């Protein structure tokens, strides 16, 4: 699905966010990315969802070098990738149904999208997606009146309506309590497995990554530090990955 070869990303201020990342992800794989804050994980996901392009190196999606795509081709390709963010990116004053149906924006015309704000188009689709994430009764609730965990489920339902080939989840549970974090990670894993989607997730919690993913990629200083099965990720490797960072104690205290 993805093939990255010596990918670098240098921002306008000269900071190097990614420095020679080479990585391959197969169709339907589930991969967790871990590493200290500022390691480059979010930048990597912005490259993977085609929000930004590499400064150097090559990114191939299904064998096609994205650097060769026109603007129109890039826009079409982005519809195949669904991203779930830490901050949900929902419109709080709108009803849940409208936020969920926003998953259709990549294939709706502007006129259809505007009409749907008045009379939602595809209510049954939204209701099914909310049923999959466990909150069908919130269909017409005002979004900003939901709890943080419920809002994250709305964001997941929006991606289900989008029906992408790839789901990228960038720290999707960092703003919820630990018990809810487990349920959301398990939900994303199970839904992706059922629909045979590729799932890549940035996680602050090493414990969640090791417990729910068959492949763990450690990112440090914009580079791949290791790429291993969870039973091969040793306390020593984790200590190296988080060495010198303030979140090291939080991540390593269980190992």
mmCIF file of C-alpha atoms in Angstrom:
data_model
loop_
_atom_site.group_PDB
_atom_site.id
_atom_site.type_symbol
_atom_site.label_atom_id
_atom_site.label_comp_id
_atom_site.label_asym_id
_atom_site.label_seq_id
_atom_site.Cartn_x
_atom_site.Cartn_y
_atom_site.Cartn_z
ATOM 1 C CA UNK A 1 0.000 0.000 0.000
ATOM 2 C CA UNK A 2 2.763 2.436 1.021
ATOM 3 C CA UNK A 3 6.413 2.460 0.074
ATOM 4 C CA UNK A 4 8.671 5.214 1.422
ATOM 5 C CA UNK A 5 12.265 5.464 0.262
ATOM 6 C CA UNK A 6 14.674 7.885 1.995
ATOM 7 C CA UNK A 7 11.869 10.367 2.687
ATOM 8 C CA UNK A 8 12.984 13.695 4.130
ATOM 9 C CA UNK A 9 10.861 16.645 5.172
ATOM 10 C CA UNK A 10 12.494 19.995 5.831
ATOM 11 C CA UNK A 11 10.274 22.922 6.762
ATOM 12 C CA UNK A 12 10.795 26.543 5.706
ATOM 13 C CA UNK A 13 12.534 27.389 8.981
ATOM 14 C CA UNK A 14 15.178 24.749 8.210
ATOM 15 C CA UNK A 15 13.979 22.224 10.792
ATOM 16 C CA UNK A 16 14.311 18.597 9.722
ATOM 17 C CA UNK A 17 11.158 16.678 10.698
ATOM 18 C CA UNK A 18 11.859 13.482 8.757
ATOM 19 C CA UNK A 19 15.373 12.354 7.907
ATOM 20 C CA UNK A 20 15.701 9.403 5.551
ATOM 21 C CA UNK A 21 12.605 7.366 6.415
ATOM 22 C CA UNK A 22 12.303 4.116 4.470
ATOM 23 C CA UNK A 23 9.259 1.995 5.190
ATOM 24 C CA UNK A 24 6.821 -0.355 3.460
ATOM 25 C CA UNK A 25 3.260 -1.084 4.589
ATOM 26 C CA UNK A 26 1.232 -3.838 2.961
ATOM 27 C CA UNK A 27 -2.451 -3.709 2.106
ATOM 28 C CA UNK A 28 -4.559 -4.486 5.168
ATOM 29 C CA UNK A 29 -1.672 -4.226 7.644
ATOM 30 C CA UNK A 30 -2.170 -2.767 11.109
ATOM 31 C CA UNK A 31 0.844 -0.778 12.326
ATOM 32 C CA UNK A 32 1.400 1.309 15.464
ATOM 33 C CA UNK A 33 3.931 4.146 15.564
ATOM 34 C CA UNK A 34 5.454 5.130 18.895
ATOM 35 C CA UNK A 35 8.148 7.543 19.999
ATOM 36 C CA UNK A 36 8.753 10.655 22.074
ATOM 37 C CA UNK A 37 7.020 13.958 21.494
ATOM 38 C CA UNK A 38 8.548 15.818 18.575
ATOM 39 C CA UNK A 39 9.951 12.652 17.011
ATOM 40 C CA UNK A 40 8.293 13.336 13.650
ATOM 41 C CA UNK A 41 5.320 10.973 13.900
ATOM 42 C CA UNK A 42 2.673 13.581 13.069
ATOM 43 C CA UNK A 43 4.736 14.921 10.175
ATOM 44 C CA UNK A 44 5.065 11.372 8.883
ATOM 45 C CA UNK A 45 1.275 10.985 8.982
ATOM 46 C CA UNK A 46 0.823 14.302 7.146
ATOM 47 C CA UNK A 47 3.084 12.909 4.435
ATOM 48 C CA UNK A 48 1.147 9.637 4.394
ATOM 49 C CA UNK A 49 -2.223 11.357 4.017
ATOM 50 C CA UNK A 50 -0.767 13.587 1.279
ATOM 51 C CA UNK A 51 -1.371 16.825 3.192
ATOM 52 C CA UNK A 52 2.303 17.664 2.634
ATOM 53 C CA UNK A 53 4.790 16.216 0.165
ATOM 54 C CA UNK A 54 8.334 15.071 0.983
ATOM 55 C CA UNK A 55 11.197 17.491 0.437
ATOM 56 C CA UNK A 56 13.285 14.587 -0.853
ATOM 57 C CA UNK A 57 12.914 10.853 -1.379
ATOM 58 C CA UNK A 58 9.950 8.976 -2.781
ATOM 59 C CA UNK A 59 6.494 8.095 -1.493
ATOM 60 C CA UNK A 60 4.588 5.496 -3.476
ATOM 61 C CA UNK A 61 0.955 4.620 -2.926
ATOM 62 C CA UNK A 62 -0.107 1.409 -4.658
ATOM 63 C CA UNK A 63 3.087 1.625 -6.699
ATOM 64 C CA UNK A 64 2.459 5.175 -7.932
ATOM 65 C CA UNK A 65 4.942 7.905 -6.998
ATOM 66 C CA UNK A 66 2.737 10.619 -5.503
ATOM 67 C CA UNK A 67 5.271 13.233 -6.593
ATOM 68 C CA UNK A 68 4.162 12.636 -10.188
ATOM 69 C CA UNK A 69 0.456 13.247 -9.515
ATOM 70 C CA UNK A 70 -1.325 16.388 -10.697
ATOM 71 C CA UNK A 71 -3.307 18.493 -8.215
ATOM 72 C CA UNK A 72 -6.557 16.876 -9.371
ATOM 73 C CA UNK A 73 -5.076 13.393 -9.041
ATOM 74 C CA UNK A 74 -3.811 14.237 -5.548
ATOM 75 C CA UNK A 75 -7.286 15.360 -4.493
ATOM 76 C CA UNK A 76 -8.820 12.131 -5.778
ATOM 77 C CA UNK A 77 -6.135 10.041 -4.104
ATOM 78 C CA UNK A 78 -6.707 11.773 -0.757
ATOM 79 C CA UNK A 79 -10.293 10.477 -0.739
ATOM 80 C CA UNK A 80 -8.856 6.964 -0.359
ATOM 81 C CA UNK A 81 -7.223 7.962 2.945
ATOM 82 C CA UNK A 82 -9.243 8.673 6.074
ATOM 83 C CA UNK A 83 -7.560 10.518 8.942
ATOM 84 C CA UNK A 84 -8.681 10.618 12.566
ATOM 85 C CA UNK A 85 -7.078 13.424 14.545
ATOM 86 C CA UNK A 86 -6.467 14.057 18.228
ATOM 87 C CA UNK A 87 -8.666 17.177 18.112
ATOM 88 C CA UNK A 88 -11.551 15.449 16.246
ATOM 89 C CA UNK A 89 -11.952 18.348 13.722
ATOM 90 C CA UNK A 90 -15.725 18.426 14.128
ATOM 91 C CA UNK A 91 -18.049 21.430 13.773
ATOM 92 C CA UNK A 92 -19.446 21.683 17.289
ATOM 93 C CA UNK A 93 -22.539 23.743 16.529
ATOM 94 C CA UNK A 94 -23.772 21.218 13.923
ATOM 95 C CA UNK A 95 -25.777 18.081 14.623
ATOM 96 C CA UNK A 96 -23.909 14.790 14.745
ATOM 97 C CA UNK A 97 -25.567 13.652 11.499
ATOM 98 C CA UNK A 98 -23.953 16.535 9.589
ATOM 99 C CA UNK A 99 -20.485 15.823 10.970
ATOM 100 C CA UNK A 100 -20.770 12.136 10.119
ATOM 101 C CA UNK A 101 -22.014 12.829 6.596
ATOM 102 C CA UNK A 102 -19.005 15.115 6.072
ATOM 103 C CA UNK A 103 -17.251 11.870 5.192
ATOM 104 C CA UNK A 104 -18.940 12.273 1.797
ATOM 105 C CA UNK A 105 -17.450 15.700 1.043
ATOM 106 C CA UNK A 106 -14.690 14.225 -1.134
ATOM 107 C CA UNK A 107 -17.301 12.892 -3.583
ATOM 108 C CA UNK A 108 -20.143 15.414 -3.186
ATOM 109 C CA UNK A 109 -20.449 18.584 -5.224
ATOM 110 C CA UNK A 110 -20.543 21.887 -3.347
ATOM 111 C CA UNK A 111 -24.250 22.207 -4.127
ATOM 112 C CA UNK A 112 -25.021 18.755 -2.714
ATOM 113 C CA UNK A 113 -23.028 19.511 0.440
ATOM 114 C CA UNK A 114 -24.919 22.778 0.991
ATOM 115 C CA UNK A 115 -28.319 21.148 0.432
ATOM 116 C CA UNK A 116 -27.374 18.393 2.883
ATOM 117 C CA UNK A 117 -26.829 21.011 5.600
ATOM 118 C CA UNK A 118 -30.531 21.879 5.310
ATOM 119 C CA UNK A 119 -31.870 18.388 4.678
ATOM 120 C CA UNK A 120 -29.265 15.705 5.491
ATOM 121 C CA UNK A 121 -28.630 13.409 2.540
ATOM 122 C CA UNK A 122 -27.921 9.800 3.483
ATOM 123 C CA UNK A 123 -29.279 9.744 7.041
ATOM 124 C CA UNK A 124 -29.446 5.950 7.010
ATOM 125 C CA UNK A 125 -25.755 5.798 6.141
ATOM 126 C CA UNK A 126 -24.884 8.062 9.066
ATOM 127 C CA UNK A 127 -27.085 6.057 11.422
ATOM 128 C CA UNK A 128 -25.408 2.788 10.406
ATOM 129 C CA UNK A 129 -21.951 4.287 10.986
ATOM 130 C CA UNK A 130 -22.968 5.570 14.412
ATOM 131 C CA UNK A 131 -24.341 2.126 15.191
ATOM 132 C CA UNK A 132 -20.954 0.624 14.355
ATOM 133 C CA UNK A 133 -19.265 2.921 16.877
ATOM 134 C CA UNK A 134 -21.931 2.391 19.522
ATOM 135 C CA UNK A 135 -23.805 5.724 19.656
ATOM 136 C CA UNK A 136 -26.724 5.531 17.168
ATOM 137 C CA UNK A 137 -28.943 7.473 19.594
ATOM 138 C CA UNK A 138 -26.763 10.586 19.143
ATOM 139 C CA UNK A 139 -27.710 11.049 15.453
ATOM 140 C CA UNK A 140 -29.427 14.401 15.960
ATOM 141 C CA UNK A 141 -27.574 15.556 19.074
ATOM 142 C CA UNK A 142 -25.646 18.796 18.917
ATOM 143 C CA UNK A 143 -22.001 17.758 18.553
ATOM 144 C CA UNK A 144 -20.507 20.128 21.131
ATOM 145 C CA UNK A 145 -22.812 18.678 23.796
ATOM 146 C CA UNK A 146 -21.185 15.241 23.537
ATOM 147 C CA UNK A 147 -18.383 13.980 25.761
ATOM 148 C CA UNK A 148 -14.831 13.820 24.389
ATOM 149 C CA UNK A 149 -15.076 10.075 23.888
ATOM 150 C CA UNK A 150 -18.389 10.399 22.053
ATOM 151 C CA UNK A 151 -16.953 13.093 19.800
ATOM 152 C CA UNK A 152 -14.061 10.796 18.920
ATOM 153 C CA UNK A 153 -16.601 8.112 17.976
ATOM 154 C CA UNK A 154 -18.330 10.647 15.723
ATOM 155 C CA UNK A 155 -14.988 11.288 14.038
ATOM 156 C CA UNK A 156 -14.569 7.525 13.518
ATOM 157 C CA UNK A 157 -18.104 7.285 12.105
ATOM 158 C CA UNK A 158 -17.256 10.083 9.653
ATOM 159 C CA UNK A 159 -14.323 8.015 8.370
ATOM 160 C CA UNK A 160 -16.570 4.954 8.065
ATOM 161 C CA UNK A 161 -18.911 6.959 5.819
ATOM 162 C CA UNK A 162 -15.909 8.093 3.778
ATOM 163 C CA UNK A 163 -15.045 4.375 3.328
ATOM 164 C CA UNK A 164 -11.323 4.848 2.566
ATOM 165 C CA UNK A 165 -8.801 2.112 1.818
ATOM 166 C CA UNK A 166 -6.480 3.443 4.528
ATOM 167 C CA UNK A 167 -7.200 4.800 8.011
ATOM 168 C CA UNK A 168 -4.592 6.984 9.689
ATOM 169 C CA UNK A 169 -5.241 7.702 13.369
ATOM 170 C CA UNK A 170 -2.951 10.385 14.790
ATOM 171 C CA UNK A 171 -2.974 10.166 18.608
ATOM 172 C CA UNK A 172 -6.718 9.437 18.584
ATOM 173 C CA UNK A 173 -6.981 8.692 22.321
ATOM 174 C CA UNK A 174 -4.613 11.164 23.968
ATOM 175 C CA UNK A 175 -7.493 13.342 25.199
ATOM 176 C CA UNK A 176 -9.638 10.585 26.772
ATOM 177 C CA UNK A 177 -9.294 8.586 29.979
ATOM 178 C CA UNK A 178 -7.333 5.286 29.878
ATOM 179 C CA UNK A 179 -10.336 2.941 29.983
ATOM 180 C CA UNK A 180 -11.998 4.763 27.096
ATOM 181 C CA UNK A 181 -8.693 4.826 25.203
ATOM 182 C CA UNK A 182 -8.610 1.030 25.245
ATOM 183 C CA UNK A 183 -12.147 0.783 23.856
ATOM 184 C CA UNK A 184 -11.475 3.278 21.055
ATOM 185 C CA UNK A 185 -8.217 1.592 19.973
ATOM 186 C CA UNK A 186 -9.936 -1.805 20.038
ATOM 187 C CA UNK A 187 -12.870 -0.379 18.066
ATOM 188 C CA UNK A 188 -10.615 1.031 15.348
ATOM 189 C CA UNK A 189 -8.667 -2.211 15.143
ATOM 190 C CA UNK A 190 -11.779 -4.372 14.941
ATOM 191 C CA UNK A 191 -13.563 -2.165 12.387
ATOM 192 C CA UNK A 192 -10.449 -2.053 10.209
ATOM 193 C CA UNK A 193 -10.086 -5.814 10.421
ATOM 194 C CA UNK A 194 -13.740 -6.412 9.498
ATOM 195 C CA UNK A 195 -13.538 -4.084 6.484
ATOM 196 C CA UNK A 196 -9.984 -5.129 5.524
ATOM 197 C CA UNK A 197 -8.637 -1.605 5.702
ATOM 198 C CA UNK A 198 -5.025 -0.659 6.276
ATOM 199 C CA UNK A 199 -4.719 0.924 9.752
ATOM 200 C CA UNK A 200 -1.804 3.076 10.873
ATOM 201 C CA UNK A 201 -1.951 4.642 14.325
ATOM 202 C CA UNK A 202 0.277 7.060 16.226
ATOM 203 C CA UNK A 203 0.066 6.226 19.913
ATOM 204 C CA UNK A 204 1.459 7.953 22.961
ATOM 205 C CA UNK A 205 0.818 4.798 24.992
ATOM 206 C CA UNK A 206 3.403 2.066 24.450
ATOM 207 C CA UNK A 207 1.182 -0.356 26.355
ATOM 208 C CA UNK A 208 -1.716 0.127 23.924
ATOM 209 C CA UNK A 209 0.582 -0.206 20.918
ATOM 210 C CA UNK A 210 2.098 -3.471 22.134
ATOM 211 C CA UNK A 211 -1.247 -4.881 23.200
ATOM 212 C CA UNK A 212 -3.249 -4.200 20.045
ATOM 213 C CA UNK A 213 -0.898 -4.140 17.054
ATOM 214 C CA UNK A 214 1.153 -6.877 15.348
ATOM 215 C CA UNK A 215 3.792 -4.426 14.132
ATOM 216 C CA UNK A 216 5.454 -1.599 16.036
ATOM 217 C CA UNK A 217 7.519 1.162 14.426
ATOM 218 C CA UNK A 218 9.604 3.334 16.759
ATOM 219 C CA UNK A 219 10.302 6.873 15.510
ATOM 220 C CA UNK A 220 13.012 9.088 16.992
ATOM 221 C CA UNK A 221 14.601 12.275 15.596
ATOM 222 C CA UNK A 222 12.743 11.852 12.322
ATOM 223 C CA UNK A 223 14.126 8.367 11.679
ATOM 224 C CA UNK A 224 12.889 4.798 12.040
ATOM 225 C CA UNK A 225 14.567 3.537 15.213
ATOM 226 C CA UNK A 226 13.084 0.029 14.975
ATOM 227 C CA UNK A 227 10.376 -1.858 13.091
ATOM 228 C CA UNK A 228 9.456 -5.035 14.985
ATOM 229 C CA UNK A 229 6.780 -7.405 16.217
ATOM 230 C CA UNK A 230 5.601 -6.467 19.735
ATOM 231 C CA UNK A 231 7.317 -9.426 21.405
ATOM 232 C CA UNK A 232 10.635 -8.185 19.997
ATOM 233 C CA UNK A 233 10.311 -4.695 21.471
ATOM 234 C CA UNK A 234 12.467 -4.975 24.573
ATOM 235 C CA UNK A 235 12.704 -2.594 27.537
ATOM 236 C CA UNK A 236 16.214 -1.729 26.323
ATOM 237 C CA UNK A 237 14.923 -0.675 22.907
ATOM 238 C CA UNK A 238 12.211 1.433 24.527
ATOM 239 C CA UNK A 239 14.762 3.060 26.818
ATOM 240 C CA UNK A 240 16.842 4.007 23.756
ATOM 241 C CA UNK A 241 13.761 5.307 21.934
ATOM 242 C CA UNK A 242 12.691 7.623 24.775
ATOM 243 C CA UNK A 243 16.129 8.467 26.205
ATOM 244 C CA UNK A 244 16.428 12.083 27.269
ATOM 245 C CA UNK A 245 12.766 12.927 26.787
ATOM 246 C CA UNK A 246 10.418 14.126 29.499
ATOM 247 C CA UNK A 247 7.772 11.541 28.686
ATOM 248 C CA UNK A 248 10.240 8.665 29.142
ATOM 249 C CA UNK A 249 9.237 7.837 32.707
ATOM 250 C CA UNK A 250 5.532 7.761 31.827
ATOM 251 C CA UNK A 251 6.137 5.401 28.918
ATOM 252 C CA UNK A 252 8.658 3.091 30.543
ATOM 253 C CA UNK A 253 7.313 2.729 34.079
ATOM 254 C CA UNK A 254 5.342 -0.407 33.125
ATOM 255 C CA UNK A 255 8.243 -2.167 31.394
#
